[in-house]
mmCIF file of C-alpha atoms and ligand atoms in Angstrom:
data_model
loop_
_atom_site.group_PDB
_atom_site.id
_atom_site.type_symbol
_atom_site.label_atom_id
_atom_site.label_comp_id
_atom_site.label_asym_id
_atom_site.label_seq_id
_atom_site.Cartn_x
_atom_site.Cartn_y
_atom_site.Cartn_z
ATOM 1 C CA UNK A 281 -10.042 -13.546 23.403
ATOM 2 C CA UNK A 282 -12.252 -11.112 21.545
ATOM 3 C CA UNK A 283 -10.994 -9.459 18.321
ATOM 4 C CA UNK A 284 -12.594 -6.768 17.132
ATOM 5 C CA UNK A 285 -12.582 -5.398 13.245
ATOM 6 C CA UNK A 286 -10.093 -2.819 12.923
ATOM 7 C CA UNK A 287 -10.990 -0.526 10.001
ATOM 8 C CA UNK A 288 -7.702 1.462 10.657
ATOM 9 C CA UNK A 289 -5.638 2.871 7.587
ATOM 10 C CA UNK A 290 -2.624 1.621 8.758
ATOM 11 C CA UNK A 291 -0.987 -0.266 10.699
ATOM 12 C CA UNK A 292 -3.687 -2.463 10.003
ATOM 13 C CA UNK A 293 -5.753 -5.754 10.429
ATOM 14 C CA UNK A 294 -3.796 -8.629 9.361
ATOM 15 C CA UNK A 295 -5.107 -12.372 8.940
ATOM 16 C CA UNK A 296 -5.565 -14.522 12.180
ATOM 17 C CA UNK A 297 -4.108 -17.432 10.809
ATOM 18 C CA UNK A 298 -0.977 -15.167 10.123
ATOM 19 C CA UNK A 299 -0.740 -14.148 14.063
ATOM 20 C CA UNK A 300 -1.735 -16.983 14.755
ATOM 21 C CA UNK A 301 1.021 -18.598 13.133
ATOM 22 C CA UNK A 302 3.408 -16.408 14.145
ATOM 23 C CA UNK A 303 1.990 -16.769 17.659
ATOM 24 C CA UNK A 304 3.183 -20.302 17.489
ATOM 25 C CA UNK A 305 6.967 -20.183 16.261
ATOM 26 C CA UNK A 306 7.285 -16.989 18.135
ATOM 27 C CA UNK A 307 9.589 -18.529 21.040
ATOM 28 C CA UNK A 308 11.015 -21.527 19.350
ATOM 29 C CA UNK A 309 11.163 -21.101 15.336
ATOM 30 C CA UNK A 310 11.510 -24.037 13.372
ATOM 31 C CA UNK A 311 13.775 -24.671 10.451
ATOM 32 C CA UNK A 312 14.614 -27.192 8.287
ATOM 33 C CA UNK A 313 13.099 -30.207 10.457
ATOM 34 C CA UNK A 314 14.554 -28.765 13.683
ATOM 35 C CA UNK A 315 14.078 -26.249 16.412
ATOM 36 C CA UNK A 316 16.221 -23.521 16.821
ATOM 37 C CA UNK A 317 15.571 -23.142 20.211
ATOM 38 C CA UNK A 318 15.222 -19.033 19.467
ATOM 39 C CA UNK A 319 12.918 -16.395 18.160
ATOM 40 C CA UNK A 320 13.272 -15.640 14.600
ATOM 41 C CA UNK A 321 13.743 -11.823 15.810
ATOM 42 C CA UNK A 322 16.924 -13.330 18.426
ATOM 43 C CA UNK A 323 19.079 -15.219 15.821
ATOM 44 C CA UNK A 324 21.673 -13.680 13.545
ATOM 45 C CA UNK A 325 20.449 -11.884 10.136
ATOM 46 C CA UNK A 326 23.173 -13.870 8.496
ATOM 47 C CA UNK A 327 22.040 -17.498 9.461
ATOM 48 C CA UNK A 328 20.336 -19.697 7.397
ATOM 49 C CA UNK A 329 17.108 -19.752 8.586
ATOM 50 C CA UNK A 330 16.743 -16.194 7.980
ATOM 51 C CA UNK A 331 18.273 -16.512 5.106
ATOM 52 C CA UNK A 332 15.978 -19.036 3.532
ATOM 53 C CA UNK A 333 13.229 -16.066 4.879
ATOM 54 C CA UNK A 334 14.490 -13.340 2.792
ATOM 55 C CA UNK A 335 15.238 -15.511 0.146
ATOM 56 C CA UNK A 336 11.767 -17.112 -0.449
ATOM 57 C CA UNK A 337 9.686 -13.899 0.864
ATOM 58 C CA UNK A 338 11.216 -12.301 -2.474
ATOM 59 C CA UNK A 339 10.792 -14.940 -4.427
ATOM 60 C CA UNK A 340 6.578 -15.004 -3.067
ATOM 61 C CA UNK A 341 6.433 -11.455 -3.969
ATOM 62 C CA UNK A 342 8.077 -11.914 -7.669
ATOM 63 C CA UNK A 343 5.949 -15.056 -7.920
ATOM 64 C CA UNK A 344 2.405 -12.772 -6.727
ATOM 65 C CA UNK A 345 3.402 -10.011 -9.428
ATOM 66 C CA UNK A 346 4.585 -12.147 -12.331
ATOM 67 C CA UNK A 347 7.870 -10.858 -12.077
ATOM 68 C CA UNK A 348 11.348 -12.139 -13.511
ATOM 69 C CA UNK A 349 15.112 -11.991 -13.198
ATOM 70 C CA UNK A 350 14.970 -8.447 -14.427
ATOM 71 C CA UNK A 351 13.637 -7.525 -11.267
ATOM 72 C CA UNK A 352 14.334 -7.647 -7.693
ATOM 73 C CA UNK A 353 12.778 -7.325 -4.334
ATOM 74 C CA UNK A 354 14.174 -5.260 -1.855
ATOM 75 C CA UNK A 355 13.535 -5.189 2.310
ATOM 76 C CA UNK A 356 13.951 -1.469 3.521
ATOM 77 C CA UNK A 357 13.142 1.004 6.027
ATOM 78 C CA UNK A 358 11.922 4.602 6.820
ATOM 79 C CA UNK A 359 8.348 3.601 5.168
ATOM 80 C CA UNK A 360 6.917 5.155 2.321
ATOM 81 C CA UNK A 361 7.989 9.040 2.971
ATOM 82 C CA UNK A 362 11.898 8.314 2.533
ATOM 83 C CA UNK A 363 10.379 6.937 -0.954
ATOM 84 C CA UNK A 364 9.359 10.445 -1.604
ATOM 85 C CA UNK A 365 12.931 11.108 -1.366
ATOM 86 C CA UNK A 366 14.934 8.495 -2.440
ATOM 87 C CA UNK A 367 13.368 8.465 -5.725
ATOM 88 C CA UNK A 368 14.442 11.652 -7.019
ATOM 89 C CA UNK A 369 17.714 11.424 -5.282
ATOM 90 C CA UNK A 370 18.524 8.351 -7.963
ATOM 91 C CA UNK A 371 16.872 9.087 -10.650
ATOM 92 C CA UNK A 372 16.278 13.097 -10.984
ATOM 93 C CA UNK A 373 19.222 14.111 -12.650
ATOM 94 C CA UNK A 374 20.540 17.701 -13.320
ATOM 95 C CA UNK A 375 18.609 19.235 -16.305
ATOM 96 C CA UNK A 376 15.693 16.479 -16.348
ATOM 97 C CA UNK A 377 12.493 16.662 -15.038
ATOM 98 C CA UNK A 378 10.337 14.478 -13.148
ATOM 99 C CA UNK A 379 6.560 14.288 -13.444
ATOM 100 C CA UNK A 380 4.308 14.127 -10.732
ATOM 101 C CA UNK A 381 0.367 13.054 -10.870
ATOM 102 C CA UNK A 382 -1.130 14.929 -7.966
ATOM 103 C CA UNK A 383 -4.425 12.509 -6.308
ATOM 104 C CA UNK A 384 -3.563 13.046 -2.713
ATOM 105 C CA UNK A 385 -1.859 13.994 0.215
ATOM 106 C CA UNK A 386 0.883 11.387 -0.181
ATOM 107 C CA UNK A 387 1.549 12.342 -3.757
ATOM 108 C CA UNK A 388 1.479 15.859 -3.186
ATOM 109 C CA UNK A 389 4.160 14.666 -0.233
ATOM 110 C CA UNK A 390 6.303 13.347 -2.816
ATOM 111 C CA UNK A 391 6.224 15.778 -4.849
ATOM 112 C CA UNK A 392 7.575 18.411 -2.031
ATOM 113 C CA UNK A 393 10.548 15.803 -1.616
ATOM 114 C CA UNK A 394 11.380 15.484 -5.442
ATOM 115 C CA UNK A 395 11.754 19.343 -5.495
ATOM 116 C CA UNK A 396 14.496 19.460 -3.022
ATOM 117 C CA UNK A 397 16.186 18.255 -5.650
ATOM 118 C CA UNK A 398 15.575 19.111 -9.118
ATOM 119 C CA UNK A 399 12.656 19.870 -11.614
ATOM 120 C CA UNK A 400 9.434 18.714 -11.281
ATOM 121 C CA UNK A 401 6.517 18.904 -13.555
ATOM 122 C CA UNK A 402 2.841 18.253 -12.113
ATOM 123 C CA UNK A 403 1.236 16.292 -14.789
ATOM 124 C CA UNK A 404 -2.140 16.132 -13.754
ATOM 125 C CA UNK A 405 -3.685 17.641 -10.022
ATOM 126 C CA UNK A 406 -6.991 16.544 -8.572
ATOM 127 C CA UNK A 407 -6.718 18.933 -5.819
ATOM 128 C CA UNK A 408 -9.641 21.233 -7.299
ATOM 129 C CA UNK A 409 -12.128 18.303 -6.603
ATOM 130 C CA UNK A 410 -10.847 17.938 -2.620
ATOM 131 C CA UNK A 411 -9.290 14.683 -4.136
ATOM 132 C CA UNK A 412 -12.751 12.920 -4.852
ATOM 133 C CA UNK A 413 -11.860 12.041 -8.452
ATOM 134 C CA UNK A 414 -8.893 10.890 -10.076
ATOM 135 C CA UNK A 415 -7.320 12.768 -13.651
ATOM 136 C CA UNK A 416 -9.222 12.487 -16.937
ATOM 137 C CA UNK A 417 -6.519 10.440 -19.040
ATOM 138 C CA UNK A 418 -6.685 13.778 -21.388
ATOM 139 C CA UNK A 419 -5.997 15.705 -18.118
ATOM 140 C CA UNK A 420 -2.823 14.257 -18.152
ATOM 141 C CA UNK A 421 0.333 16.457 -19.614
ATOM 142 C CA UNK A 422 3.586 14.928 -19.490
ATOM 143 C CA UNK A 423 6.221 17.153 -19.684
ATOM 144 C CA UNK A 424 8.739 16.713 -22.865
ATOM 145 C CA UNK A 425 10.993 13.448 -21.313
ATOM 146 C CA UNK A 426 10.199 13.220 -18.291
ATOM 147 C CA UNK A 427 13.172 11.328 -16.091
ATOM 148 C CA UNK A 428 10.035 9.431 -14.645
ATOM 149 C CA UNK A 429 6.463 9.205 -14.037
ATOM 150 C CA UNK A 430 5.650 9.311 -10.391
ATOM 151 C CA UNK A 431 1.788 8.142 -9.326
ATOM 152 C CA UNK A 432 -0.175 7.009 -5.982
ATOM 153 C CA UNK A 433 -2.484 4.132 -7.011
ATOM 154 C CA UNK A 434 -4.750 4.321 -3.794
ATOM 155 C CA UNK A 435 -5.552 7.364 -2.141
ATOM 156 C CA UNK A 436 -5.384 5.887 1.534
ATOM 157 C CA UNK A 437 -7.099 9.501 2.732
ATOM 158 C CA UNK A 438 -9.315 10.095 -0.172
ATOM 159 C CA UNK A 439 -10.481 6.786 -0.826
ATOM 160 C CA UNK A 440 -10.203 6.578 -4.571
ATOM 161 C CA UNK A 441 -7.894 4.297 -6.978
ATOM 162 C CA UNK A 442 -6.365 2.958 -10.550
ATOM 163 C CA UNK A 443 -6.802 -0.583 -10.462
ATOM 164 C CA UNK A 444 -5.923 -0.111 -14.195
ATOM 165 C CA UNK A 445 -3.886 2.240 -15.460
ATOM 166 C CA UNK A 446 -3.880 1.117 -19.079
ATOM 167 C CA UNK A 447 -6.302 4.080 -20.029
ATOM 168 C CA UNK A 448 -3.930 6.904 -18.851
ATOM 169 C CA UNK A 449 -1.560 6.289 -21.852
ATOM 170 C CA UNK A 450 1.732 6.582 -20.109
ATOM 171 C CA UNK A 451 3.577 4.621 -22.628
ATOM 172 C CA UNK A 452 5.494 2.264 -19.733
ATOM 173 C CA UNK A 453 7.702 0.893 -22.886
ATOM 174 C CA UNK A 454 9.166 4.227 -23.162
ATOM 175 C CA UNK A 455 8.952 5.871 -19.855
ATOM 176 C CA UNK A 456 9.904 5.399 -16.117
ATOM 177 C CA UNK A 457 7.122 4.818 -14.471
ATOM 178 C CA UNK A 458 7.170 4.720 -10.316
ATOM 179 C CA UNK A 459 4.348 3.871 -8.381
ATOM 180 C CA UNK A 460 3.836 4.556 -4.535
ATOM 181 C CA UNK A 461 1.468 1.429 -3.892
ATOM 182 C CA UNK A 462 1.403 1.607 0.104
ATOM 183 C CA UNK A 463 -2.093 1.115 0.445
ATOM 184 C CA UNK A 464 -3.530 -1.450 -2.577
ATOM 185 C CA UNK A 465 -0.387 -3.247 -3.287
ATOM 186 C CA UNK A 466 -1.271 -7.392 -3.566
ATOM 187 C CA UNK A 467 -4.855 -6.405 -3.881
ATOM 188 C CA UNK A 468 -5.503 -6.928 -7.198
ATOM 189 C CA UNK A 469 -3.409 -8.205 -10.340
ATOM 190 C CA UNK A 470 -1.711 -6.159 -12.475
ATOM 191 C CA UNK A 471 0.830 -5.203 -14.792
ATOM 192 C CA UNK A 472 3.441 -4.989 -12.215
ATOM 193 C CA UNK A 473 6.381 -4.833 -15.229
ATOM 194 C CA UNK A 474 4.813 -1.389 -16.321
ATOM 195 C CA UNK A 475 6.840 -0.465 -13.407
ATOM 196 C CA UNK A 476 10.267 0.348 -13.184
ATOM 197 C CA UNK A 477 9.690 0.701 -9.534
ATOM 198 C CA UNK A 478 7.019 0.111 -7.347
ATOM 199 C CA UNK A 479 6.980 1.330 -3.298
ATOM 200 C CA UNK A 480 5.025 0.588 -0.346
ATOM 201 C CA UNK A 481 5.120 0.416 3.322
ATOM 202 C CA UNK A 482 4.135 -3.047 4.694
ATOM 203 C CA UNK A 483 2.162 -2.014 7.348
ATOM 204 C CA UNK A 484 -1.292 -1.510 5.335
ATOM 205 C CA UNK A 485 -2.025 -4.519 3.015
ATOM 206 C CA UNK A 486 0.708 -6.984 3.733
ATOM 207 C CA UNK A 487 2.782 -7.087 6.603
ATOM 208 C CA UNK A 488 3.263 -4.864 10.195
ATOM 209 C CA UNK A 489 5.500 -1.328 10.620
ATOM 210 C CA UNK A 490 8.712 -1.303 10.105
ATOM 211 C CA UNK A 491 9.679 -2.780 6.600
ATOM 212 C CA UNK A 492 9.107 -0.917 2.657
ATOM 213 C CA UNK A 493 8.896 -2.877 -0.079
ATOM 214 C CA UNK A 494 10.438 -1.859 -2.842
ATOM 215 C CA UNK A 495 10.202 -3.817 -6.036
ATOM 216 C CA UNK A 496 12.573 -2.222 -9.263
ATOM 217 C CA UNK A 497 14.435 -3.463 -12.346
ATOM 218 C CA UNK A 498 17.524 -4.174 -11.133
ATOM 219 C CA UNK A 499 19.211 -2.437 -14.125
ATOM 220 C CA UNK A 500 17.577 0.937 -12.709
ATOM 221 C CA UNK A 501 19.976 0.718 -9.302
ATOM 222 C CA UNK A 502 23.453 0.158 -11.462
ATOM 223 C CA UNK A 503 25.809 3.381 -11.451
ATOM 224 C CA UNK A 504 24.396 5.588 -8.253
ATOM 225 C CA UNK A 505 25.789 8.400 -7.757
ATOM 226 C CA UNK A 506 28.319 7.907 -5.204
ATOM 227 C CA UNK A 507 27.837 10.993 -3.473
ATOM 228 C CA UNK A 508 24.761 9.672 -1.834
ATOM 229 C CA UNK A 509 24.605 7.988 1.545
ATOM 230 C CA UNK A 510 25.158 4.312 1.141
ATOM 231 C CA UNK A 511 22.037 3.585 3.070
ATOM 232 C CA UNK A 512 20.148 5.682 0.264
ATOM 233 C CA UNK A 513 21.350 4.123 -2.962
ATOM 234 C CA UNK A 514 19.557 1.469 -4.243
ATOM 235 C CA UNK A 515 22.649 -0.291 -5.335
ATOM 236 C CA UNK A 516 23.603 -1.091 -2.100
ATOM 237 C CA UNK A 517 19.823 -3.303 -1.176
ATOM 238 C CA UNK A 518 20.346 -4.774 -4.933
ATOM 239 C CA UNK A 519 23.657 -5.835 -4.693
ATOM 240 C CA UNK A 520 23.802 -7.199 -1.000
ATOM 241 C CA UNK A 521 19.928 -8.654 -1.332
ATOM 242 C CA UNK A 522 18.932 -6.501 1.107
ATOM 243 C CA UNK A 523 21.239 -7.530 3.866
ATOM 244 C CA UNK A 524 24.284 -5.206 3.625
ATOM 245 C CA UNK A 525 23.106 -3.847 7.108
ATOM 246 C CA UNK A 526 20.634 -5.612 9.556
ATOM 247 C CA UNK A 527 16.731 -5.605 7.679
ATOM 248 C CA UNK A 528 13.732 -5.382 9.574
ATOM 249 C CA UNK A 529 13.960 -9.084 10.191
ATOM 250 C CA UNK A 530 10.676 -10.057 12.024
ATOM 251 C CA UNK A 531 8.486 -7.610 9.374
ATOM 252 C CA UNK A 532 9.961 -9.336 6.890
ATOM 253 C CA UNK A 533 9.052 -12.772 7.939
ATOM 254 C CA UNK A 534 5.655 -11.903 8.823
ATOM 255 C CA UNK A 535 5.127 -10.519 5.229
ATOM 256 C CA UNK A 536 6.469 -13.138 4.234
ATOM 257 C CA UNK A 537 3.628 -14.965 5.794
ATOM 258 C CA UNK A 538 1.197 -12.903 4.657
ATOM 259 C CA UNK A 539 2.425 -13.634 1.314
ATOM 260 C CA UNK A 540 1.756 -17.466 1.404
ATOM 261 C CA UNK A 541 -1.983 -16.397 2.924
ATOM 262 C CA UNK A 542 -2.349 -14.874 -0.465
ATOM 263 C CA UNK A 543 -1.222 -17.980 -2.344
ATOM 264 C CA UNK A 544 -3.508 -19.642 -0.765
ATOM 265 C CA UNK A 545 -6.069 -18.023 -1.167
ATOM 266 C CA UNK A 546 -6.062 -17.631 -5.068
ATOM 267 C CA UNK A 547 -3.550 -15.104 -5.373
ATOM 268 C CA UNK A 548 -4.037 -11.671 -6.800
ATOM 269 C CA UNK A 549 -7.344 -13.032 -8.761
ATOM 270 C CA UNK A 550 -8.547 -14.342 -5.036
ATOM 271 C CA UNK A 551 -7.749 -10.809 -3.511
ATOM 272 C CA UNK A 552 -9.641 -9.007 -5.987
ATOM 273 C CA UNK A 553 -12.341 -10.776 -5.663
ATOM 274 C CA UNK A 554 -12.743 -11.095 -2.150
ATOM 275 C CA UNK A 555 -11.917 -7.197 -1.990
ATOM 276 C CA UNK A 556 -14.552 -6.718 -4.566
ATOM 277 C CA UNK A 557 -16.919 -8.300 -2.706
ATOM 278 C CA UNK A 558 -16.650 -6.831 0.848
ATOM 279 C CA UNK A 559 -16.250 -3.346 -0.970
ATOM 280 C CA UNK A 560 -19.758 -3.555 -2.514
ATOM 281 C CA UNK A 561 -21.250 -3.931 0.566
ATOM 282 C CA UNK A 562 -20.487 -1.054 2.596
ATOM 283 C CA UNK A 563 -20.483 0.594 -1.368
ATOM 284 C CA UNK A 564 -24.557 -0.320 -1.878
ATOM 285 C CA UNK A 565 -25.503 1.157 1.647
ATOM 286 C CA UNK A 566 -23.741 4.317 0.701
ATOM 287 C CA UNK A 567 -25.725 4.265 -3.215
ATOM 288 C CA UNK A 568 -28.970 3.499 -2.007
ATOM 289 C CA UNK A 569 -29.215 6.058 0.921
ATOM 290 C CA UNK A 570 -28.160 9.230 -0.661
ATOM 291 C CA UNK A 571 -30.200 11.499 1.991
ATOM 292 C CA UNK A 572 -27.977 9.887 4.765
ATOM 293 C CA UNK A 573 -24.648 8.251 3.238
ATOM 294 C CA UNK A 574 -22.883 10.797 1.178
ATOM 295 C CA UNK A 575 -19.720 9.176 -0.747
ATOM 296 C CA UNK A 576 -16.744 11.499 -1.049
ATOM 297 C CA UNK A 577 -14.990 9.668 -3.844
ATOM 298 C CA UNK A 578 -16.831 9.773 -7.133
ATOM 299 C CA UNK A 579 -18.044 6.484 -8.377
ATOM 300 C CA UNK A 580 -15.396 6.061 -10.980
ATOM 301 C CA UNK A 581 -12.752 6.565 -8.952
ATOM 302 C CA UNK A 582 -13.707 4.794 -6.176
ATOM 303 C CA UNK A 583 -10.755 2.814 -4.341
ATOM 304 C CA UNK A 584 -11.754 -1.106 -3.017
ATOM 305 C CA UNK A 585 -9.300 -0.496 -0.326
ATOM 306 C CA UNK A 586 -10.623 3.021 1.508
ATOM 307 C CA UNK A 587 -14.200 3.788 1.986
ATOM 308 C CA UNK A 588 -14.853 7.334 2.450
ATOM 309 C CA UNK A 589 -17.876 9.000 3.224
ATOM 310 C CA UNK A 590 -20.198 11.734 4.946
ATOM 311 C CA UNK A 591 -22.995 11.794 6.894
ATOM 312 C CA UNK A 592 -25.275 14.406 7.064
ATOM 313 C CA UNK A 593 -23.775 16.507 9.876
ATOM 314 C CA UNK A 594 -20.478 15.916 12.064
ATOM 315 C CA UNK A 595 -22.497 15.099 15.808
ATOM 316 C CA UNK A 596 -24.403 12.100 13.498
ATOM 317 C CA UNK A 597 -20.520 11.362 12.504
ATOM 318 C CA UNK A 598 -19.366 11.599 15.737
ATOM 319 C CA UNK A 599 -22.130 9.711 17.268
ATOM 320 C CA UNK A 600 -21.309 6.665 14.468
ATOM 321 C CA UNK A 601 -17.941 6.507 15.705
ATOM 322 C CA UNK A 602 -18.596 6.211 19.114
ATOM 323 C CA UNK A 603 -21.834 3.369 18.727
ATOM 324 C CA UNK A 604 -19.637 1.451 16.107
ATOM 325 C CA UNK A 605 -16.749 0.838 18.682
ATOM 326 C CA UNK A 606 -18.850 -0.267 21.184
ATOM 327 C CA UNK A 607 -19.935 -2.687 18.652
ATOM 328 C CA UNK A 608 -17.061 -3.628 17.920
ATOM 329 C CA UNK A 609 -15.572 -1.867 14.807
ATOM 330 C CA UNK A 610 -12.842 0.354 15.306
ATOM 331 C CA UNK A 611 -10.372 2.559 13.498
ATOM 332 C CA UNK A 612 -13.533 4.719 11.174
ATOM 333 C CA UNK A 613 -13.197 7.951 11.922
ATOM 334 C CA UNK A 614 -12.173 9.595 8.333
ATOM 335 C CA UNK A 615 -9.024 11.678 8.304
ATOM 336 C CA UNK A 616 -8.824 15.576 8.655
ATOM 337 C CA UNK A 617 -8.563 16.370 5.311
ATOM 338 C CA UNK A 618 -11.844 14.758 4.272
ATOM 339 C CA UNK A 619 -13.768 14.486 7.559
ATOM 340 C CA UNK A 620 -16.545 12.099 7.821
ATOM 341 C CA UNK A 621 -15.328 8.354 7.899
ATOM 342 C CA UNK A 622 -13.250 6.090 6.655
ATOM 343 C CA UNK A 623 -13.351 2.094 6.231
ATOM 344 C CA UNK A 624 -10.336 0.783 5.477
ATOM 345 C CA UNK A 625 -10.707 -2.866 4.384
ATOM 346 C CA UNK A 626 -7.406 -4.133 3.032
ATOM 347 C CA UNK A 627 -6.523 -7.659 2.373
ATOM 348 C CA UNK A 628 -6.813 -9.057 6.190
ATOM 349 C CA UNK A 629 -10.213 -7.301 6.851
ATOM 350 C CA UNK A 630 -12.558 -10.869 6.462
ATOM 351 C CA UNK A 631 -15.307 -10.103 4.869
ATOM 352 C CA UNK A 632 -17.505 -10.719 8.280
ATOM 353 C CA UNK A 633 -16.203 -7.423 9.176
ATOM 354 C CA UNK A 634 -17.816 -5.686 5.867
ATOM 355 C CA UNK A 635 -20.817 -7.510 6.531
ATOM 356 C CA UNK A 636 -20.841 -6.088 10.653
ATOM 357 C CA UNK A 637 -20.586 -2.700 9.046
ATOM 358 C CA UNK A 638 -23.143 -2.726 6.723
ATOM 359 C CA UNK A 639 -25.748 -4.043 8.788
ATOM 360 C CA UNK A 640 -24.185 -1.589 11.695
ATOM 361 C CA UNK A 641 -25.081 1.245 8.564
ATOM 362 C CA UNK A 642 -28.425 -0.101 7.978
ATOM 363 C CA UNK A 643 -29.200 0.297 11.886
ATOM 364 C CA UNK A 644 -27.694 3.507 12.529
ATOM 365 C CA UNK A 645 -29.879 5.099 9.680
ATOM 366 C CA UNK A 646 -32.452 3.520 10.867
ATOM 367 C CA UNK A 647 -32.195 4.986 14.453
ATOM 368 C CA UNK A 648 -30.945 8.480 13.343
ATOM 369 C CA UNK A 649 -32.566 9.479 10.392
HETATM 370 C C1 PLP B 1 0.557 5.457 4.585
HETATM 371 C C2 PLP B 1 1.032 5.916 3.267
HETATM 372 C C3 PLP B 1 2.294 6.502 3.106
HETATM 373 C C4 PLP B 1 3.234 6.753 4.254
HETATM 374 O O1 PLP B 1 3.825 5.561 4.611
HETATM 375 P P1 PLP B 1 4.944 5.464 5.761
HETATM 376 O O2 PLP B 1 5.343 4.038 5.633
HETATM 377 O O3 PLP B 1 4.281 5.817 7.040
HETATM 378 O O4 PLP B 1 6.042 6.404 5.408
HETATM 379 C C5 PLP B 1 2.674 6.870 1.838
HETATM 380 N N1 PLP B 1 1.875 6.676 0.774
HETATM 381 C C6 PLP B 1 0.637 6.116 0.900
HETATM 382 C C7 PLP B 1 -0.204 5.918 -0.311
HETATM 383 C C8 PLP B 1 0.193 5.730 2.151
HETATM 384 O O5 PLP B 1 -1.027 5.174 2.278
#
């Protein structure tokens, strides 16, 4: 067996010792001393032993964030993008307004969701910058009571990021804030109960395809409007703990794997250091060779999770595509909207995979400069 490193945005690398796990209880799973004598994905979503899965994979994920009672995990599906619409669909009211901070594609993507059904407000827009910096806080204006805040932390396509978003003065205490965190979430600590809801597919930083995370205060899914599809109420995932129909059940437990890989390796604090640290390496190359590796994020909004940048013309780009695979790094060829490339390095990417790229950087300049 030879694995490569996968710089893909998503689905994307996960730990080895997480397949490899997985790997291992994958015909026979083992529960409480015995054998089951099935796969986890063949036994009932009602039995015990999945059961004590989506019991302790929520209580990981409150554990990771610092979370309490006043909030709960929930196991969905439909990714990120029935977010976009699920959100406003519970909590944009007739005759409120929701605001929307524009840093990308994906919020923009919400945004075009929320207005299906009510007023929006764009509170900030970094589209006149192609993305490559995030909002001023003074760029920010908030409407007059906003329903909710709505924000992307990490700009999957742009590459930039708020690892902090303490500066932006969105007064969490008195407003809803909502946070699409598909592509940093578990990267790095933070305030998690700024949030009244937080949102992310699995399949970049902690798990595979096929399950959204949605962490809320609880007291934000009480009185839906009963109008809505039961499968797009938030009620329903709060009050049956995610099981009123079947969840994603083998997502689930592989996050939920994932999720002891990050308790074990220091937790949040371990993740953002070990992100830190792989990030500044492909990060130096790109500072001290400005004639051949052009960053498109600007430095202060930089995101630890996506690397984007240019080379000086699109054959060279092309060219460093094609040499990296055959050296074994694959997934860095940047999306449309920026061109160029893109290194995704979530949690899973090792940091011998930042290191392979950088000296693969190093090299290629070398030859083609
Ligand atoms: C990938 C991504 C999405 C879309 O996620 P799906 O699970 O495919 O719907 C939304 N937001 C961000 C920030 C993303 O990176």
């Amino acid at each position: 067996m030879s694995r490569i490193f996968n710089f893909g945005a998503g689905p994307a690398t996960l730990p080895l010792e997480v397949l490899e796990e997985v790997r291992d209880e994958f015909l026979d799973y083992p529960f409480d001393g015995k054998q089951m004598g099935m796969s986890i994905i063949e036994m009932s979503h009602r039995s015990k032993a999945y059961d004590a899965v989506n019991e302790q994979t929520e209580a990981d994920m409150k554990e990771l964030l610092g979370l309490g009672d006043d909030y709960q995990v929930l196991f969905m599906q439909g990714g990120a993008t029935t977010q976009f619409s699920m959100v406003p669909l519970n909590f944009l009211k007739a005759g409120r307004t929701a605001d929307y901070i524009l840093t990308g594609t994906w919020s923009e993507k919400a945004l075009a969701e929320a207005k299906k059904v009510g007023d929006t407000h764009v509170a900030a827009s970094g589209k006149d910058s192609n993305y490559a910096r995030l909002p001023q806080p003074k760029e920010i204006q908030l409407s007059e009571n906003p329903v909710y805040i709505h924000l992307t932390t990490n700009n999957t396509i742009f590459g930039t990021q708020w690892r902090d978003i303490a500066p932006l003065n969105l007064n969490p205490g008195k407003h809803l804030l909502v946070a699409d965190m598909s592509s940093d979430i578990l990267s790095h600590p933070f305030k998690a109960d700024d949030y009244g809801l937080i949102y992310a597919g699995a399949q970049k930083n902690i798990g595979p395809a096929g399950l959204t995370v949605v962490i809320m205060r609880r007291e934000l899914a009480e009185d839906p409007d009963p109008t809505l599809p039961i499968m797009l109420q938030y009620k329903t995932f709060t009050k049956h703990k995610s099981l009123y129909n079947t969840p994603p059940v083998f997502a689930v437990y592989i996050m939920g794997k994932v999720l002891k890989w990050i308790k074990k390796n220091g937790g949040l604090a371990g993740m953002a250091a070990h992100n830190e640290a792989k990030a500044k390496l492909i990060y130096d190359i790109i500072d001290s060779h400005p004639d051949f590796y052009k960053g498109h994020a600007t430095p202060d909004s930089r995101s630890l999770m996506n690397i984007t940048f240019r080379l000086p013309n699109e054959e060279l780009e092309a060219e460093f595509v094609k040499q990296a695979q055959a050296a074994g790094m694959s997934g860095l060829k940047g999306h449309r909207s920026v061109g160029g490339l893109r290194a995704s390095i979530y949690n899973g990417m090792p940091k011998a995979g930042c290191e392979a790229l950088a000296r693969f950087m190093l090299e290629f300049m070398n030859n083609n400069a």
